[in-house]
GROMACS .gro file of C-alpha atoms in nm:
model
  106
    1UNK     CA    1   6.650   5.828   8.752
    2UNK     CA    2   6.370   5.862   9.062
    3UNK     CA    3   6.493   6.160   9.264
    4UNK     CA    4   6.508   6.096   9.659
    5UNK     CA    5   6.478   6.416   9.880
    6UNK     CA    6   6.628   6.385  10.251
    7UNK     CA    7   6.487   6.617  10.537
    8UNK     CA    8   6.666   6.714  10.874
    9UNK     CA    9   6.481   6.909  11.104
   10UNK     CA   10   6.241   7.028  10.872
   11UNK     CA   11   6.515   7.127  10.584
   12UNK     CA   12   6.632   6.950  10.246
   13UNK     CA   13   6.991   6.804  10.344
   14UNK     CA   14   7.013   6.636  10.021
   15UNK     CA   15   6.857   6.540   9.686
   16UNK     CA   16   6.988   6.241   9.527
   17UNK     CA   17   6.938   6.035   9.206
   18UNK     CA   18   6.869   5.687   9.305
   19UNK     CA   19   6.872   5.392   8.991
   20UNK     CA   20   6.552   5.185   8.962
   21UNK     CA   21   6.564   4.863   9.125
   22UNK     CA   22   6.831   5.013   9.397
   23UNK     CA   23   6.781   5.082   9.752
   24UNK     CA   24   6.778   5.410   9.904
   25UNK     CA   25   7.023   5.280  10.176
   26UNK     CA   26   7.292   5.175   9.866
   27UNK     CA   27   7.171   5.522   9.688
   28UNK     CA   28   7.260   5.740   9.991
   29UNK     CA   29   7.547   5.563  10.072
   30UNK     CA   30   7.705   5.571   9.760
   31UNK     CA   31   7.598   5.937   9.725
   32UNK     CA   32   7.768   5.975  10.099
   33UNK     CA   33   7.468   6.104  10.259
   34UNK     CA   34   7.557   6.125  10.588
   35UNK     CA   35   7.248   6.032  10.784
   36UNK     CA   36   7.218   5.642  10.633
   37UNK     CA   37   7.457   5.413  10.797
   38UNK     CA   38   7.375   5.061  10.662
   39UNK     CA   39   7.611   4.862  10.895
   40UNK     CA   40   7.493   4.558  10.763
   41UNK     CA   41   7.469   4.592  10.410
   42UNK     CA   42   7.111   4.593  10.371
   43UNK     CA   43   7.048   4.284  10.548
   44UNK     CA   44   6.800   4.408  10.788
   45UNK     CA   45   6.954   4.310  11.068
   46UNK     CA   46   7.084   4.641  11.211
   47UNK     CA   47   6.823   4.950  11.142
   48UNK     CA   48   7.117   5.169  11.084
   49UNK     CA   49   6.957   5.305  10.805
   50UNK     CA   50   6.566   5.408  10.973
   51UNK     CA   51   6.427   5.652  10.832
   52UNK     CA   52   6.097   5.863  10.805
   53UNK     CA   53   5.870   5.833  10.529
   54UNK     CA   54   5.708   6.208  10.441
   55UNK     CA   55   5.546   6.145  10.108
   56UNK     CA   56   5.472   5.842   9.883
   57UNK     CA   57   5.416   5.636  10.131
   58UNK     CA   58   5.103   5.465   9.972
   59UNK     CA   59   5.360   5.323   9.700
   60UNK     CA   60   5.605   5.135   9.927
   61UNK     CA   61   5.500   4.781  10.005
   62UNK     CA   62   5.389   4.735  10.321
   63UNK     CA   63   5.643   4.627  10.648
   64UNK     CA   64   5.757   4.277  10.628
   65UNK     CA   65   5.753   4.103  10.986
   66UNK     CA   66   6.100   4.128  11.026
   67UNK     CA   67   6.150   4.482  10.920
   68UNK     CA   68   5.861   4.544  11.129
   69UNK     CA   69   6.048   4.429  11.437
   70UNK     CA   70   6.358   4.564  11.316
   71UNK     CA   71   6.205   4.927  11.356
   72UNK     CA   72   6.201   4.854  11.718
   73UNK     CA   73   6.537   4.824  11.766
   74UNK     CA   74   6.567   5.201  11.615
   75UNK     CA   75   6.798   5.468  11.869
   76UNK     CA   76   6.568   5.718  11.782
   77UNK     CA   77   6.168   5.627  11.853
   78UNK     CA   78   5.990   5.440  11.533
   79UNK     CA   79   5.671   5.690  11.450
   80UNK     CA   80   5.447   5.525  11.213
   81UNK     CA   81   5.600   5.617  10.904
   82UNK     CA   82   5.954   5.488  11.007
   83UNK     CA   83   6.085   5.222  10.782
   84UNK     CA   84   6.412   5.076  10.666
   85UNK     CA   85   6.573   5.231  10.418
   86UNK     CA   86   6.749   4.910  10.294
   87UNK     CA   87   6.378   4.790  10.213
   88UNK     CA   88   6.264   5.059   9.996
   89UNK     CA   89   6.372   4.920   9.662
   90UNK     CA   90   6.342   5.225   9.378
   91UNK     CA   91   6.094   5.291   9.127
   92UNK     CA   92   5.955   5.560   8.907
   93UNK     CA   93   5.650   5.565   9.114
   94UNK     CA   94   5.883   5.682   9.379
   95UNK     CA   95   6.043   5.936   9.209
   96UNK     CA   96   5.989   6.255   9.452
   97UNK     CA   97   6.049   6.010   9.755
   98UNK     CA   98   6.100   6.268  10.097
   99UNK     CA   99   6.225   6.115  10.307
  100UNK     CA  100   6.323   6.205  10.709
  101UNK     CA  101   6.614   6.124  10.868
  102UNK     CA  102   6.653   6.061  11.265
  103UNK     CA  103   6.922   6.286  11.443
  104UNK     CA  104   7.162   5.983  11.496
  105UNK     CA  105   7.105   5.595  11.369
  106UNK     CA  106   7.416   5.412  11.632
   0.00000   0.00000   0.00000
């Protein structure tokens, strides 16, 4: 399985195993990462689950318009490699992912 790494502050919080095909908002969650809230499922309708994109960014699909204006609705400020974490679907291209977390999502 594609390894996700999760940064806060500048150090590793967590490493998890994320299934191809899965989000990293289900992956963390289920892992109980505490950082990724997903209030609303992975619906994109709540950016509960922002996060900050450190490395393989050039193999995520680019922002949809709607998570695009989702991002600004983030509590902590988007930066330009925010994205949704409900919208990064797994793949072995991925695997490596580092990801950022903000210091609060609600």
């Amino acid at each position: 399985m594609p390894v996700v790494r999760f940064y806060r502050d500048g150090e590793q919080i967590a490493e998890i195993d994320i299934a191809k095909g899965n989000s990293v908002m289900h992956g963390a969650i289920v892992a109980g990462l505490n950082g990724i809230v997903g209030e609303c499922g992975g619906e994109m309708v709540c950016a509960s689950c922002h996060v900050f994109v450190l490395s393989h960014g050039d193999e995520i699909p680019e922002l949809s318009p709607t998570e695009d204006e989702m991002l600004d609705f983030t509590v902590e400020t988007r930066q330009p490699c925010s994205r949704l974490s409900c919208q990064i679907k797994m793949t072995d291209k991925l695997d490596g992912l580092v990801l950022g977390l903000p210091k609060a999502q609600v």
